[in-house]
Coordinates of C-alpha atoms in Angstrom, one line a residue:
X295 CA 19.2 -38.9 -34.5
X296 CA 17.5 -38.6 -37.9
X297 CA 19.3 -35.0 -38.8
X298 CA 22.6 -36.5 -37.4
X299 CA 22.2 -39.0 -39.5
X300 CA 21.6 -37.5 -42.7
X301 CA 24.5 -34.9 -42.5
X302 CA 27.0 -38.0 -41.9
X303 CA 25.4 -39.6 -45.5
X304 CA 25.4 -36.1 -46.4
X305 CA 29.5 -35.5 -47.0
X306 CA 29.5 -38.8 -49.1
X307 CA 26.9 -37.7 -51.2
X308 CA 25.7 -34.1 -51.5
X309 CA 22.0 -34.9 -53.0
X310 CA 21.1 -35.5 -49.6
X311 CA 21.8 -32.6 -47.7
X312 CA 18.7 -30.7 -48.7
X313 CA 17.2 -33.6 -46.6
X314 CA 19.2 -32.9 -44.0
X315 CA 18.8 -29.3 -43.8
X316 CA 14.7 -30.0 -44.0
X317 CA 15.5 -32.9 -40.7
X318 CA 18.0 -30.2 -39.0
X319 CA 15.1 -27.3 -39.0
X320 CA 12.3 -29.7 -38.3
X321 CA 14.5 -30.6 -34.7
X322 CA 15.2 -27.2 -34.2
X323 CA 11.5 -26.5 -34.4
X324 CA 10.5 -29.0 -31.6
X325 CA 13.2 -28.2 -29.4
X326 CA 12.2 -24.5 -29.6
X327 CA 8.8 -25.7 -28.7
X328 CA 9.5 -27.8 -25.6
X329 CA 11.8 -25.2 -24.5
X330 CA 9.1 -22.8 -24.6
X331 CA 6.6 -25.5 -22.6
X332 CA 9.4 -26.1 -20.2
X333 CA 10.0 -22.3 -19.1
X334 CA 5.9 -20.5 -19.5
X335 CA 3.2 -23.3 -20.7
X336 CA 0.6 -21.0 -21.7
X337 CA -2.5 -22.2 -23.3
X338 CA -3.0 -19.0 -26.2
X339 CA -6.6 -20.1 -26.4
X340 CA -7.2 -18.9 -23.0
X341 CA -5.1 -16.2 -23.3
X342 CA -7.2 -14.7 -26.2
X343 CA -10.5 -15.6 -24.1
X344 CA -9.2 -13.2 -21.1
X345 CA -8.3 -10.8 -23.6
X346 CA -11.9 -10.5 -24.5
X347 CA -13.2 -10.8 -21.1
X348 CA -10.7 -7.5 -20.3
X349 CA -12.2 -5.8 -23.3
X350 CA -15.8 -6.5 -22.0
X351 CA -15.2 -5.1 -18.7
X352 CA -14.0 -2.3 -19.8
X353 CA -16.5 -1.9 -22.5
X354 CA -19.3 -1.7 -19.8
X355 CA -17.3 0.3 -17.3
X356 CA -17.5 2.7 -20.1
X357 CA -21.2 2.1 -20.7
X358 CA -21.9 2.7 -17.2
X359 CA -19.6 5.9 -16.8
X360 CA -21.6 7.9 -19.9
X361 CA -24.8 6.2 -19.0
X362 CA -25.7 9.4 -16.9
X363 CA -24.2 12.2 -19.1
X364 CA -22.7 12.5 -22.4
X365 CA -19.4 14.8 -20.8
X366 CA -15.9 14.1 -21.4
X367 CA -15.3 15.4 -17.7
X368 CA -11.9 15.3 -16.5
X369 CA -12.9 12.4 -14.1
X370 CA -13.7 10.4 -17.2
X371 CA -10.8 11.9 -19.1
X372 CA -8.3 10.7 -16.0
X373 CA -10.1 7.0 -16.3
X374 CA -9.4 7.1 -19.9
X375 CA -6.0 7.4 -19.3
X376 CA -5.3 5.3 -16.7
X377 CA -7.2 2.6 -18.9
X378 CA -5.1 2.9 -21.8
X379 CA -1.9 2.8 -19.9
X380 CA -3.4 -0.2 -17.8
X381 CA -3.9 -1.7 -21.6
X382 CA -0.2 -0.9 -22.9
X383 CA 1.8 -2.0 -20.0
X384 CA -0.2 -5.4 -20.5
X385 CA 2.3 -6.2 -23.5
X386 CA 5.5 -5.9 -21.1
X387 CA 7.4 -8.9 -20.1
X388 CA 7.5 -8.4 -17.0
X389 CA 4.5 -6.5 -16.1
X390 CA 2.7 -9.4 -14.6
X391 CA 4.8 -9.6 -11.9
X392 CA 4.9 -5.9 -11.3
X393 CA 1.5 -4.9 -11.7
X394 CA 1.0 -2.9 -8.4
X395 CA 3.4 -0.4 -9.2
X396 CA 1.2 0.9 -12.0
X397 CA -1.7 1.3 -9.5
X398 CA 0.5 2.8 -7.0
X399 CA 1.3 5.9 -9.5
X400 CA -2.1 5.9 -10.8
X401 CA -3.1 6.4 -7.2
X402 CA -0.8 9.1 -6.5
X403 CA -1.9 10.9 -9.8
X404 CA -5.5 10.4 -8.7
X405 CA -4.6 11.9 -5.5
X406 CA -2.5 15.3 -7.1
X407 CA -5.8 15.8 -9.2
X408 CA -8.3 15.8 -6.4
X409 CA -6.0 18.3 -4.3
X410 CA -5.4 20.4 -7.6
X411 CA -9.1 20.5 -8.1
X412 CA -10.6 21.5 -4.5
X413 CA -7.5 23.8 -3.5
X414 CA -8.8 26.3 -6.1
X415 CA -12.1 26.5 -4.3
X416 CA -10.7 27.0 -0.8
X417 CA -7.4 28.8 0.7
X418 CA -7.5 26.4 3.7
X419 CA -4.7 24.4 5.0
X420 CA -7.0 21.7 5.5
X421 CA -6.7 20.7 1.9
X422 CA -3.2 20.0 2.0
X423 CA -3.5 18.4 5.3
X424 CA -5.9 16.3 3.4
X425 CA -3.4 15.4 0.6
X426 CA -0.7 14.9 2.6
X427 CA -2.1 12.6 4.8
X428 CA -3.4 11.0 1.6
X429 CA 0.2 11.0 0.1
X430 CA 1.6 9.4 3.5
X431 CA -1.1 7.0 3.4
X432 CA -0.1 5.7 -0.1
X433 CA 3.5 5.3 0.5
X434 CA 2.9 3.4 3.5
X435 CA 0.7 0.8 1.5
X436 CA 3.5 1.1 -0.7
X437 CA 5.7 0.0 1.2
X438 CA 4.1 -2.6 3.1
X439 CA 4.4 -5.6 1.2
X440 CA 7.0 -6.2 -1.2
X441 CA 5.4 -7.9 -4.2
X442 CA 6.7 -9.3 -7.7
X443 CA 10.2 -10.7 -8.3
X444 CA 12.0 -7.5 -8.8
X445 CA 11.8 -5.7 -5.4
X446 CA 11.4 -9.1 -3.2
X447 CA 14.0 -8.9 -1.2
X448 CA 13.7 -4.9 -0.5
X449 CA 12.7 -4.6 3.2
X450 CA 9.4 -3.8 4.1
X451 CA 7.0 -2.8 6.9
X452 CA 5.3 -5.8 7.3
X453 CA 8.5 -8.7 6.9
X454 CA 11.1 -6.0 8.6
X455 CA 9.6 -3.1 10.8
X456 CA 7.3 -5.2 12.4
X457 CA 9.8 -8.0 13.2
X458 CA 11.9 -5.5 15.0
X459 CA 9.2 -3.3 16.7
X460 CA 6.0 -6.5 17.7
X461 CA 4.7 -4.0 20.2
X462 CA 3.7 -1.2 17.4
X463 CA 2.1 -4.7 15.6
X464 CA -0.1 -5.8 18.0
X465 CA -1.2 -2.2 19.2
X466 CA -2.1 -1.4 15.2
X467 CA -4.1 -4.8 15.5
X468 CA -5.6 -3.8 18.9
X469 CA -6.8 -0.8 17.6
X470 CA -8.2 -2.4 14.3
X471 CA -10.4 -4.9 16.7
X472 CA -11.6 -1.9 18.5
X473 CA -12.5 -0.2 15.7
X474 CA -14.2 -3.5 14.4
X475 CA -16.1 -3.5 17.8
X476 CA -17.5 -0.2 17.4
X477 CA -18.8 -0.6 14.2
X478 CA -20.6 -4.0 14.9
X479 CA -22.2 -2.5 17.8
X480 CA -24.6 0.1 16.9
X481 CA -25.5 -2.0 13.7
X482 CA -28.4 -3.4 15.8
X483 CA -28.2 -1.7 19.1
X484 CA -28.5 2.0 16.8
X485 CA -30.9 4.2 19.0
X486 CA -32.1 1.4 21.4
X487 CA -31.6 0.9 25.1
X488 CA -28.6 -0.8 26.1
X489 CA -29.5 -4.2 27.4
X490 CA -27.9 -8.0 27.8
X491 CA -28.0 -8.3 23.9
X492 CA -24.8 -5.7 23.9
X493 CA -22.7 -7.9 26.0
X494 CA -22.4 -10.3 22.8
X495 CA -20.1 -7.9 20.6
X496 CA -17.6 -7.4 23.0
X497 CA -16.5 -11.3 23.9
X498 CA -17.3 -11.3 19.9
X499 CA -14.0 -9.4 19.3
X500 CA -12.6 -10.6 21.9
X501 CA -12.4 -14.4 20.9
X502 CA -11.3 -12.9 17.5
X503 CA -8.2 -10.8 19.1
X504 CA -7.3 -13.8 21.1
X505 CA -7.4 -16.4 18.1
X506 CA -5.1 -13.9 16.1
X507 CA -2.9 -14.0 18.6
X508 CA -3.1 -17.7 19.4
X509 CA -2.6 -18.5 15.9
X510 CA 0.4 -16.0 15.2
X511 CA 2.2 -17.6 18.3
X512 CA 1.9 -21.0 17.0
X513 CA 3.0 -19.9 13.2
X514 CA 5.3 -16.7 14.0
X515 CA 6.3 -17.1 18.3
X516 CA 9.0 -14.2 17.9
X517 CA 6.4 -11.9 17.3
X518 CA 4.9 -12.8 20.4
X519 CA 7.5 -13.4 22.6
X520 CA 8.6 -9.9 23.2
X521 CA 5.3 -9.3 24.3
X522 CA 5.0 -10.6 27.9
X523 CA 0.7 -9.3 27.9
X524 CA -0.1 -11.2 25.0
X525 CA 2.6 -14.3 25.7
X526 CA 0.7 -14.9 29.5
X527 CA -3.0 -14.4 27.0
X528 CA -1.9 -17.1 24.7
X529 CA -0.4 -19.3 27.6
X530 CA -3.7 -18.7 29.7
X531 CA -5.9 -20.1 26.7
X532 CA -3.7 -22.9 25.8
X533 CA -5.8 -25.5 27.5
X534 CA -8.9 -25.3 25.4
X535 CA -8.6 -26.9 22.2
X536 CA -7.3 -24.6 19.3
X537 CA -10.2 -24.9 17.0
X538 CA -12.7 -23.2 19.7
X539 CA -11.5 -20.1 19.5
X540 CA -12.4 -19.5 15.7
X541 CA -15.4 -21.5 16.2
X542 CA -16.6 -19.7 19.0
X543 CA -16.4 -16.4 17.0
X544 CA -17.6 -17.5 14.4
X545 CA -20.7 -19.0 16.2
X546 CA -21.2 -15.7 17.5
X547 CA -20.6 -13.5 14.4
X548 CA -23.5 -15.8 12.9
X549 CA -26.3 -15.4 15.9
X550 CA -25.5 -11.7 15.1
X551 CA -25.9 -11.9 11.4
X552 CA -29.7 -13.8 12.3
X553 CA -30.8 -11.6 15.5
X554 CA -30.1 -8.3 14.0
X555 CA -32.4 -8.9 10.8
X556 CA -35.2 -10.3 13.6
X557 CA -35.0 -7.5 15.1
X558 CA -35.3 -5.6 12.4
X559 CA -38.4 -7.1 10.9
X560 CA -40.3 -7.1 14.5
X561 CA -40.0 -3.2 14.9
X562 CA -41.3 -3.0 11.4
X563 CA -44.1 -5.6 11.9
X564 CA -43.2 -7.1 8.8
X565 CA -42.8 -10.6 10.3
X566 CA -45.9 -12.8 11.0
X567 CA -44.9 -14.3 14.0
X568 CA -46.5 -13.0 16.7
X569 CA -44.5 -10.0 19.1
X570 CA -44.8 -12.6 22.4
X571 CA -43.3 -15.1 20.3
X572 CA -40.2 -13.2 18.7
X573 CA -39.5 -11.6 22.0
X574 CA -39.2 -15.3 23.6
X575 CA -37.0 -16.5 20.8
X576 CA -35.0 -13.6 21.5
X577 CA -34.9 -13.9 25.2
X578 CA -33.7 -17.6 24.3
X579 CA -30.9 -17.4 22.2
X580 CA -29.3 -14.4 23.9

């Protein structure tokens, strides 16, 4: 309002024109600051602090790489190339939304480097198959979820393929929980005779899978509707409290995390508790 008033007065008195121009410049700067904060309200001080922390992280990683050897190997050269590329792309305007694209290309380059380094040592087709498998897995990971803004509307595996093929989704989920069961089982029972404690791991992973299916049924029922076996499984557990399934899983996993170190202490003889008392505690909890 002040700038407009001064311009109106400057039409009659030209001596007021410099004051009107100064007032208009102040108004434009104020409007620019308000519009800039409306689109991106960044705190410049914190941006400087984040840049300093990132620089320290790079410096510490370089120190750890050169700690054991001062030789500039090919691995270190690739690491420096990735750091330089990542640092330069930090100044791109839309890089914040598409950061994952850089890491996808860095992974592809690393796979190519590993293949070229190993193929010189052996002529077996196993190296080519391994590189091809890694390349296929990286491609699947790249199209699993669309992230950022530029490709958010593009089709991907998680939202497009699995919504049309839910059976494949649940087969992969079942394989995942089976792998978790196989990894949990040897953790406390490796090299031991199978006993009652081995029955803990199967219901533990089963509760986790049932909770996953029930949660998916409540959040995205279209992924369960066309899978009759899972639909009947979820329907059979609807009578239980919804939060009893994660509670059962967490309690079972907590018992597993408590008993495995206790069993290791019992075997090593590093615990002051008498062996008879440990055995009684073990039989009580299991």
